[in-house]
Coordinates of N, CA and C in Angstrom, one line a residue:
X278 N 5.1 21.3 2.1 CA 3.9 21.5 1.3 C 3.1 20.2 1.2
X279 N 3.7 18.9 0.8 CA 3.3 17.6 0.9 C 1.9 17.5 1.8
X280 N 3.0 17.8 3.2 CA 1.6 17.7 4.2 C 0.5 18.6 4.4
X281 N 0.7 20.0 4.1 CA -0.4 20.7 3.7 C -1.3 20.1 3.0
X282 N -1.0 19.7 1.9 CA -1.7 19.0 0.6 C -2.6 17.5 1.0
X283 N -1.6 16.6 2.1 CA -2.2 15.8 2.9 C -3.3 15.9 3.5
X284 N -3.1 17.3 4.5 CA -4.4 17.3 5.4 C -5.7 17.9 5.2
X285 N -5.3 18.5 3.6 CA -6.2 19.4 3.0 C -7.2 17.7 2.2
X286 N -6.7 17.0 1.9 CA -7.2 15.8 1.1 C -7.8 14.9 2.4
X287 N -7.2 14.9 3.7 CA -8.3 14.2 4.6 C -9.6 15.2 5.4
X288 N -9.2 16.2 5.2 CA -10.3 17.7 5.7 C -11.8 17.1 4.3
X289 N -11.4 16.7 2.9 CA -12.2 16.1 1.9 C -12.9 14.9 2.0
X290 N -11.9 14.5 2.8 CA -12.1 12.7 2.7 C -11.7 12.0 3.9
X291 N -12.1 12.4 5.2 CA -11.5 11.5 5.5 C -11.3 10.0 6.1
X292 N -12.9 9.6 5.6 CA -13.0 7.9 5.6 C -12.0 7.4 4.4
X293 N -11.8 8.2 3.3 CA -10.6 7.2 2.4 C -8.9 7.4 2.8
X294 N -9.1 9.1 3.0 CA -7.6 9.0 3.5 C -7.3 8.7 4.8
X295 N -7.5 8.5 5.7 CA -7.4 8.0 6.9 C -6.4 8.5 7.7
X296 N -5.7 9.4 7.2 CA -4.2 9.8 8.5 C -4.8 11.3 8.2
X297 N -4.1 12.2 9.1 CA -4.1 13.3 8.8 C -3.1 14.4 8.5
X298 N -1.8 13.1 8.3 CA -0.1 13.8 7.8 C 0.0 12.7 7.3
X299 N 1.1 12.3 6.2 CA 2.3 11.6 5.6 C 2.7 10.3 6.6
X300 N 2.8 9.5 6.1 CA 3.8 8.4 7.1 C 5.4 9.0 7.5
X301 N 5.7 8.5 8.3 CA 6.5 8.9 8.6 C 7.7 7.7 7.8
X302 N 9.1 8.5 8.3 CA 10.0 7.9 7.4 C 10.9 6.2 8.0
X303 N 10.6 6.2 9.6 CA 9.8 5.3 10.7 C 9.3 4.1 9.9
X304 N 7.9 4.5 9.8 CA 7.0 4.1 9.6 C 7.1 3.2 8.0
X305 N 7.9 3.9 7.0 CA 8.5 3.6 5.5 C 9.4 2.2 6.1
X306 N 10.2 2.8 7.1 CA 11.5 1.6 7.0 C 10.3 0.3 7.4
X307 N 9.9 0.2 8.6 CA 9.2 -0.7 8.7 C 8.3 -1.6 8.0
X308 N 7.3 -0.9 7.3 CA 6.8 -1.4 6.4 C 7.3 -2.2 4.9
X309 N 8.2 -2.0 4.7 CA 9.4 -3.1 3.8 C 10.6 -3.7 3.9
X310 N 10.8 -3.8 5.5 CA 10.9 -4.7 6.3 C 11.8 -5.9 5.7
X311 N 10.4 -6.2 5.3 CA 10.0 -7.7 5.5 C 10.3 -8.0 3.2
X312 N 10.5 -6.9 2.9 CA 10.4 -7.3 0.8 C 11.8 -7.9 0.8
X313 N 11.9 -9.2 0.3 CA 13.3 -9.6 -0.4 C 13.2 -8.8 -2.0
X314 N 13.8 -7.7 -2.2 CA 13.8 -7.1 -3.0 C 14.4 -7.4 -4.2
X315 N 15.3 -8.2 -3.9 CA 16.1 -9.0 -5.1 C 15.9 -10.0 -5.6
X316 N 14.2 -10.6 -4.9 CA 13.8 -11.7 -5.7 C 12.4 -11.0 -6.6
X317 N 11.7 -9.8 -5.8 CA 10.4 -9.4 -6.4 C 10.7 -8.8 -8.2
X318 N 10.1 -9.5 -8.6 CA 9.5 -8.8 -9.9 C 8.5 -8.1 -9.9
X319 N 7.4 -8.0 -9.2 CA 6.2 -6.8 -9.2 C 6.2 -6.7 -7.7
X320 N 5.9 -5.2 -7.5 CA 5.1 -4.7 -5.8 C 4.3 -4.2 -6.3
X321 N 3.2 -4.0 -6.2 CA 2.0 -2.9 -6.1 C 1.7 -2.7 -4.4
X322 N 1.9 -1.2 -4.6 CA 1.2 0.1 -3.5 C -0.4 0.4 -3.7
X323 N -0.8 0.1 -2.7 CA -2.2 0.4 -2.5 C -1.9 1.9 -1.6
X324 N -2.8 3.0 -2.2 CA -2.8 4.2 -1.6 C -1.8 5.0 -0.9
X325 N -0.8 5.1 -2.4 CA 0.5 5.4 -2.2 C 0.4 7.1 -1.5
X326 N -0.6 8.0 -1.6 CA -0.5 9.0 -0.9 C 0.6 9.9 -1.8
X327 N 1.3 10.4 -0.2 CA 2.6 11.8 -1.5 C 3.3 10.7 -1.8
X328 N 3.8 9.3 -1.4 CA 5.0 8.8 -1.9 C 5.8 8.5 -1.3
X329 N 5.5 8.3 0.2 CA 6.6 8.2 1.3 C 6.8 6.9 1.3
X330 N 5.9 6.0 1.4 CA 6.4 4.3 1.0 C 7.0 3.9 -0.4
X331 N 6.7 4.6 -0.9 CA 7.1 4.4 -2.6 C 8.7 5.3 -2.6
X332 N 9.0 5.8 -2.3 CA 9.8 6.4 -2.2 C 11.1 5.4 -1.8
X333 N 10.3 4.9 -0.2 CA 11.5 3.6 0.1 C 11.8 2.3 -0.6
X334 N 10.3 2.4 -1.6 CA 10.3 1.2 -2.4 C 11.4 1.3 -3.7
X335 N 11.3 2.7 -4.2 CA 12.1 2.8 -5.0 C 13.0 2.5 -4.8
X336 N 13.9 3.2 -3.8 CA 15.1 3.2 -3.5 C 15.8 1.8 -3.0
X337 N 15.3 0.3 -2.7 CA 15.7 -0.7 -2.4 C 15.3 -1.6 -3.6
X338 N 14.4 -1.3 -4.7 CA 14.4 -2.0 -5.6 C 15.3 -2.2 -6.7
X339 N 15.2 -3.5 -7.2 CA 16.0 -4.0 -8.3 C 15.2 -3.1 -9.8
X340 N 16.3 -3.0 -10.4 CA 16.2 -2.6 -11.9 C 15.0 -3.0 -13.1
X341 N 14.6 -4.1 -12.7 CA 13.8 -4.4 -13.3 C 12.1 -4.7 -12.7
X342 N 12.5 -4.4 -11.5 CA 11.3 -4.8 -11.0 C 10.1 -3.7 -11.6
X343 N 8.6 -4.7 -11.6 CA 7.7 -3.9 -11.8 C 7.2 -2.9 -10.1
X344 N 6.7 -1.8 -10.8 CA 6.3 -1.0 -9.1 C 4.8 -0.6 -9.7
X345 N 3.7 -0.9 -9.6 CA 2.3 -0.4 -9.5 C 1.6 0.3 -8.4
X346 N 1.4 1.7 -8.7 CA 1.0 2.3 -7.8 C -0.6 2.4 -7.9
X347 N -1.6 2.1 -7.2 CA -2.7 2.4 -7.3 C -3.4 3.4 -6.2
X348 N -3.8 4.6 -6.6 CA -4.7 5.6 -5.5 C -5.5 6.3 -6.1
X349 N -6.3 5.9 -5.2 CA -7.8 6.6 -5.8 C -8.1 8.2 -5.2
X350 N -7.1 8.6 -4.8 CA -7.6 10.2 -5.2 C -7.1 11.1 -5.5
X351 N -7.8 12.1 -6.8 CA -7.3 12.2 -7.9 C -5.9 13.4 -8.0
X352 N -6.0 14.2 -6.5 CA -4.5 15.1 -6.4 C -3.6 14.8 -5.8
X353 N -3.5 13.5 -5.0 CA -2.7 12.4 -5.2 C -1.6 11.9 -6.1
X354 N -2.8 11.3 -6.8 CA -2.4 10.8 -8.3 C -1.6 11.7 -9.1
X355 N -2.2 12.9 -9.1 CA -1.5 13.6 -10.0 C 0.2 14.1 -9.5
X356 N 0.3 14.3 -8.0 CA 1.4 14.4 -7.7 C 2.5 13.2 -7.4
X357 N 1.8 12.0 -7.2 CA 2.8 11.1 -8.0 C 3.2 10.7 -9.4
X358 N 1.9 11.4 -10.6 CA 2.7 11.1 -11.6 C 3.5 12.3 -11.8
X359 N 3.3 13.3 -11.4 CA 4.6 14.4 -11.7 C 6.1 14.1 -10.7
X360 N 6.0 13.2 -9.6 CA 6.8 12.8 -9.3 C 7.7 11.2 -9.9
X361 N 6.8 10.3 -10.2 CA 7.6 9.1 -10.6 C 7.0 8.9 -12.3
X362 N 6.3 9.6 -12.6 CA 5.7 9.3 -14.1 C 6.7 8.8 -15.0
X363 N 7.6 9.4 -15.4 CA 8.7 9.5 -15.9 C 10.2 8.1 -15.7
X364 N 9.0 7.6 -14.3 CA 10.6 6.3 -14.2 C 9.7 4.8 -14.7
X365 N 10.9 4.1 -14.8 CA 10.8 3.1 -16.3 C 10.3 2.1 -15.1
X366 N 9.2 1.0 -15.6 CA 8.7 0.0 -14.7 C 8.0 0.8 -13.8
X367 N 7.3 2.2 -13.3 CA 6.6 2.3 -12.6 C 5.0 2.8 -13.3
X368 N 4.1 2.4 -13.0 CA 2.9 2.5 -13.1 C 1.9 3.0 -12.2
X369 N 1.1 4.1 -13.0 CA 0.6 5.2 -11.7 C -0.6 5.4 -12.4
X370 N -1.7 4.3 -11.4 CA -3.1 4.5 -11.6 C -4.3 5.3 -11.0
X371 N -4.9 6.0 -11.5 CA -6.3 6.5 -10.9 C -7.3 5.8 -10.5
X372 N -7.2 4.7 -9.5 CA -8.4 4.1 -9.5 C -8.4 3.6 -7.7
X373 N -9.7 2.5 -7.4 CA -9.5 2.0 -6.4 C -9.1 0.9 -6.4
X374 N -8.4 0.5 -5.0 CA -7.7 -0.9 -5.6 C -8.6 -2.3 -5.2
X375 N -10.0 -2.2 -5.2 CA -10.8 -3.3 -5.4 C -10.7 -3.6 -6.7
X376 N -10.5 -2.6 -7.7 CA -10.0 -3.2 -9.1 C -8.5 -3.6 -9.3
X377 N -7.6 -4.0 -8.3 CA -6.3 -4.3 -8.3 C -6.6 -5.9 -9.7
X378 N -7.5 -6.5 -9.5 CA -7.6 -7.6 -10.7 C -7.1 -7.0 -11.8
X379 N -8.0 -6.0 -12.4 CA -7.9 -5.5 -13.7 C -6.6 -4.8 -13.8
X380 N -5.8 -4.4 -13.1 CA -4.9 -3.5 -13.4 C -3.5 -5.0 -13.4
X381 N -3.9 -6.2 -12.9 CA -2.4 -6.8 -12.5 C -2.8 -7.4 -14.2
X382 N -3.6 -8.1 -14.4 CA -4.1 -8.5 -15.5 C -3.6 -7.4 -17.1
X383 N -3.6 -6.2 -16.6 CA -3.5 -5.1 -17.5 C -1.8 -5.0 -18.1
X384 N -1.3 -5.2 -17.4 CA 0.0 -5.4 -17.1 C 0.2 -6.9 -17.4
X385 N -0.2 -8.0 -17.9 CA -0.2 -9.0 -18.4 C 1.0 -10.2 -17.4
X386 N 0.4 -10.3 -15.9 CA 1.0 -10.6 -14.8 C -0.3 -11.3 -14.5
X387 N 0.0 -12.4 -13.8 CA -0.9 -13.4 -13.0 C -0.7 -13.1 -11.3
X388 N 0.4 -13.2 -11.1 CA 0.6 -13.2 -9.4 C 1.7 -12.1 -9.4
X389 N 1.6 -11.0 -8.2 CA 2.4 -10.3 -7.4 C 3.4 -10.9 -6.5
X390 N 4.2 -10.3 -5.8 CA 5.2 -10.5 -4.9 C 4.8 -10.1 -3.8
X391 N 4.5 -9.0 -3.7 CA 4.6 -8.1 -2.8 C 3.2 -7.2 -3.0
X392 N 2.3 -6.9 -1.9 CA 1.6 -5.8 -1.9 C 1.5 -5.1 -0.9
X393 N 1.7 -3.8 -0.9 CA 2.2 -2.5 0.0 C 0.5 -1.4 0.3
X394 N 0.5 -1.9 1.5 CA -0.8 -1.0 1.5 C -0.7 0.3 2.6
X395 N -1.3 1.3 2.3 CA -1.1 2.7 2.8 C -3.1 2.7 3.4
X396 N -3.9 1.6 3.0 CA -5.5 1.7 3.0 C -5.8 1.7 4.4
X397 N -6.7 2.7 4.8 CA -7.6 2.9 6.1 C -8.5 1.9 6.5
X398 N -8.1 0.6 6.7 CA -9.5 -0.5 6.5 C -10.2 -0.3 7.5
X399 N -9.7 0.4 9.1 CA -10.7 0.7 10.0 C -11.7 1.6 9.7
X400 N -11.6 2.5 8.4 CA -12.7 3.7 7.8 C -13.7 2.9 6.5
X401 N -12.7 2.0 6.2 CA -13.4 2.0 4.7 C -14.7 0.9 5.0
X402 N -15.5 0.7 4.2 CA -17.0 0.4 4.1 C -16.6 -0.9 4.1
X403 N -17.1 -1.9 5.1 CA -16.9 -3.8 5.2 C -16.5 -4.4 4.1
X404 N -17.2 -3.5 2.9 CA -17.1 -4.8 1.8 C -16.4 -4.3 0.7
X405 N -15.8 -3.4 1.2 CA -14.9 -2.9 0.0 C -13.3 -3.1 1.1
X406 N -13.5 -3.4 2.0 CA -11.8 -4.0 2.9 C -12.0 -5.6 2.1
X407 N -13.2 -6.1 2.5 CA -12.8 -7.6 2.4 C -12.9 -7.7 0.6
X408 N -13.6 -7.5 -0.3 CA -13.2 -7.3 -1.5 C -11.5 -7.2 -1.7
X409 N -10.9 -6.1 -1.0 CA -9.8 -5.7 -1.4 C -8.5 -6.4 -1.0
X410 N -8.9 -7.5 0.1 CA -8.7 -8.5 0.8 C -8.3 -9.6 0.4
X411 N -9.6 -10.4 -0.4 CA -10.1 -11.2 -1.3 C -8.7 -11.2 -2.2
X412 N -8.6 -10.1 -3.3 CA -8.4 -10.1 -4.3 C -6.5 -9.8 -4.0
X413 N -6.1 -9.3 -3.2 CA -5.2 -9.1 -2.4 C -4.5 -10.9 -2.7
X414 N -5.0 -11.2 -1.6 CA -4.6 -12.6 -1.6 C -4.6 -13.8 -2.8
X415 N -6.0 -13.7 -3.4 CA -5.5 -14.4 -4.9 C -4.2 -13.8 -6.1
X416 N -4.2 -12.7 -5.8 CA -3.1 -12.4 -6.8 C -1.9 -12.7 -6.1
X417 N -2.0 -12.9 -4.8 CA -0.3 -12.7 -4.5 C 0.8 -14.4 -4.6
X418 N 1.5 -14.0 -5.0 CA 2.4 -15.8 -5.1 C 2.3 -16.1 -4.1
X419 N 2.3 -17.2 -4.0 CA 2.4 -18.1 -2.9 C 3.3 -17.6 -1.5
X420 N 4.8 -17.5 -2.1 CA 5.6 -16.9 -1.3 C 5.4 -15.5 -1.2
X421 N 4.4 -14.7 -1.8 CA 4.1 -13.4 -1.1 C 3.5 -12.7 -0.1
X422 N 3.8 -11.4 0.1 CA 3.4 -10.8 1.6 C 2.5 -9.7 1.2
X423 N 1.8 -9.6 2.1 CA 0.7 -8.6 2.0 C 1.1 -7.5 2.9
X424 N 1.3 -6.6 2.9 CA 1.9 -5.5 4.7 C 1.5 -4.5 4.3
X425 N 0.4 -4.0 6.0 CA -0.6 -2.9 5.5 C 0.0 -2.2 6.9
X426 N -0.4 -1.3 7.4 CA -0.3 -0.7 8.4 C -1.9 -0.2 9.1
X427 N -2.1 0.0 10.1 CA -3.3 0.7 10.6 C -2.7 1.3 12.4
X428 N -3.8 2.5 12.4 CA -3.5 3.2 13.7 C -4.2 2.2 14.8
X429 N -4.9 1.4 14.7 CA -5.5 0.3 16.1 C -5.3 -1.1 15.4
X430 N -5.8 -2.2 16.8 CA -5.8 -3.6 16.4 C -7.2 -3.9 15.7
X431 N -8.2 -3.1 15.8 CA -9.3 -3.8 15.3 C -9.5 -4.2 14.3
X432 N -8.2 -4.2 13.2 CA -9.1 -5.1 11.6 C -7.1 -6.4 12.0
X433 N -7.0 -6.6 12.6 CA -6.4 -7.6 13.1 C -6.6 -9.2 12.9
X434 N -8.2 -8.8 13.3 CA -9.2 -10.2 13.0 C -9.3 -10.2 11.6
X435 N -9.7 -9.5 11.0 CA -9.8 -9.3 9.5 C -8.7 -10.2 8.5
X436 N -7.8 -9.4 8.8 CA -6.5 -9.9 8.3 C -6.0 -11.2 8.5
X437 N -6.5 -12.0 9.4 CA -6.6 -13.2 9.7 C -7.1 -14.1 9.1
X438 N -8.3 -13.2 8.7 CA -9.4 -14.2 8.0 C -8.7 -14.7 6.1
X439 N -7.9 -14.0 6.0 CA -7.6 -13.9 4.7 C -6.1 -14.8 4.8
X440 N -5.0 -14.7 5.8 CA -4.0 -15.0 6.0 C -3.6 -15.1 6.9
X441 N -2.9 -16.5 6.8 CA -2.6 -17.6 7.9 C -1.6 -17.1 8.3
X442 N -0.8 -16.6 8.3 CA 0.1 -15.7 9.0 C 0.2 -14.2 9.4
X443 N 0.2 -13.5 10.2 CA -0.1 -11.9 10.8 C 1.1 -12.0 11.9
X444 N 1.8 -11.4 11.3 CA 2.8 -11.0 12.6 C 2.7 -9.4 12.4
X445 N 3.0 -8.9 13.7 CA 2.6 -6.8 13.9 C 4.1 -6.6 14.4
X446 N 4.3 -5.6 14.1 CA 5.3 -4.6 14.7 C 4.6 -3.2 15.3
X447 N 4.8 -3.1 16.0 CA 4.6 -1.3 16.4 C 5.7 -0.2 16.2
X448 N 5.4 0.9 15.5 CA 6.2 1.7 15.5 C 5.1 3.1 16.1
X449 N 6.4 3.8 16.9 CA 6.0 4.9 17.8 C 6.1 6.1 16.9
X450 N 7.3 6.3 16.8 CA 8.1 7.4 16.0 C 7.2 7.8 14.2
X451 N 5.8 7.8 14.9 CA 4.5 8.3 13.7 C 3.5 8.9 14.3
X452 N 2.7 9.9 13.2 CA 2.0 10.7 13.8 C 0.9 10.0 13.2
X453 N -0.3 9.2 13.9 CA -0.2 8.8 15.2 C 0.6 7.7 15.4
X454 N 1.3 6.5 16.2 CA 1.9 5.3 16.1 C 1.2 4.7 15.6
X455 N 1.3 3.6 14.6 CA 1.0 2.3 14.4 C 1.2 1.2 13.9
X456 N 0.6 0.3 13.5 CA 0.9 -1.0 13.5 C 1.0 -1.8 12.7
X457 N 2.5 -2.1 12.1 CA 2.4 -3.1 10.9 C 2.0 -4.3 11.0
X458 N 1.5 -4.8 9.9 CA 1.0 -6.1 9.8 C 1.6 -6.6 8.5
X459 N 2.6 -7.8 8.7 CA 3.2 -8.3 7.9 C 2.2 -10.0 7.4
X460 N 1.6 -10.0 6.3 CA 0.4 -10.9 6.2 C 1.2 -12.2 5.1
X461 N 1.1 -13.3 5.1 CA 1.2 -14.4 4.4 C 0.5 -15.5 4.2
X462 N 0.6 -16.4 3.4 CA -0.4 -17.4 3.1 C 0.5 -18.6 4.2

């Protein structure tokens, strides 16, 4: 049903949602990879979707860690708070994450560990990627990683611009394949 609900929300949207199924579970392993999970105190998910990355995030995190979920659309949202609402340290916002400032600040945190992105930056409008970019990288600690995924190389350059480090993985085994980008300062 998940992906019913998926493809029915990019049929709406689909410059914001960007896929037209779920990541795959592939695609989950990969993408946190790269989290020392036993040192993070906060991850925030950018456009956690039904939950498939959050899901993996759950399940490898420490007890205390903070998990901030931010997705801006709104039957989404609602099916992850009826899914994680209820678990302790996780936070489940309605918003977009160009306001990721106000929400780490809200939470009374200066720097992240870890930020987990699910965002379509080959769809979304120039200045709402590099905004989201921007703010991305000031909050993250020093020793933190940024890791987004996208279906092509072309915001490659992008991600460069922000961080001095971009190493990619490809994964096949996704509908369609694509491409992690594991990002650091």
């Amino acid at each position: 049903m998940e992906w019913l609900s998926f493809l029915k929300q990019y049929i709406q949207g689909p410059r914001w949602i960007g896929a037209i199924a779920p990541s795959s579970k592939y695609l989950a392993t990969k993408m946190v990879k790269d989290i020392a999970f036993g040192r993070a105190s906060c991850i925030v998910e950018y456009g956690p979707g039904t939950g498939v990355f959050t899901e993996m995030l759950l399940a490898n995190m420490q007890p205390g860690t903070v998990l901030i979920l931010i997705e801006n659309n709104a039957r989404f949202c609602q099916l992850l708070r009826k899914k994680y609402g209820h678990l302790p340290n996780v936070h489940i916002i309605h918003d977009s994450a160009v306001h990721v400032d106000q929400h780490i600040r809200q939470y009374g945190l200066d720097k992240v560990d870890y930020i987990v992105s699910g965002l379509p930056f080959a769809s979304l409008p120039a200045e709402v990627s590099l905004d989201i970019l921007a703010k991305s990288r000031q909050y993250l600690k020093q020793d933190g990683k940024f890791i987004t995924f996208q279906y092509t190389l072309l915001k490659r350059g992008l991600l460069k611009q922000f961080f001095e480090n971009v190493s990619m993985t490809r994964v096949y085994r996704n509908l369609p394949p694509a491409y992690v980008f594991s990002c650091s300062q």
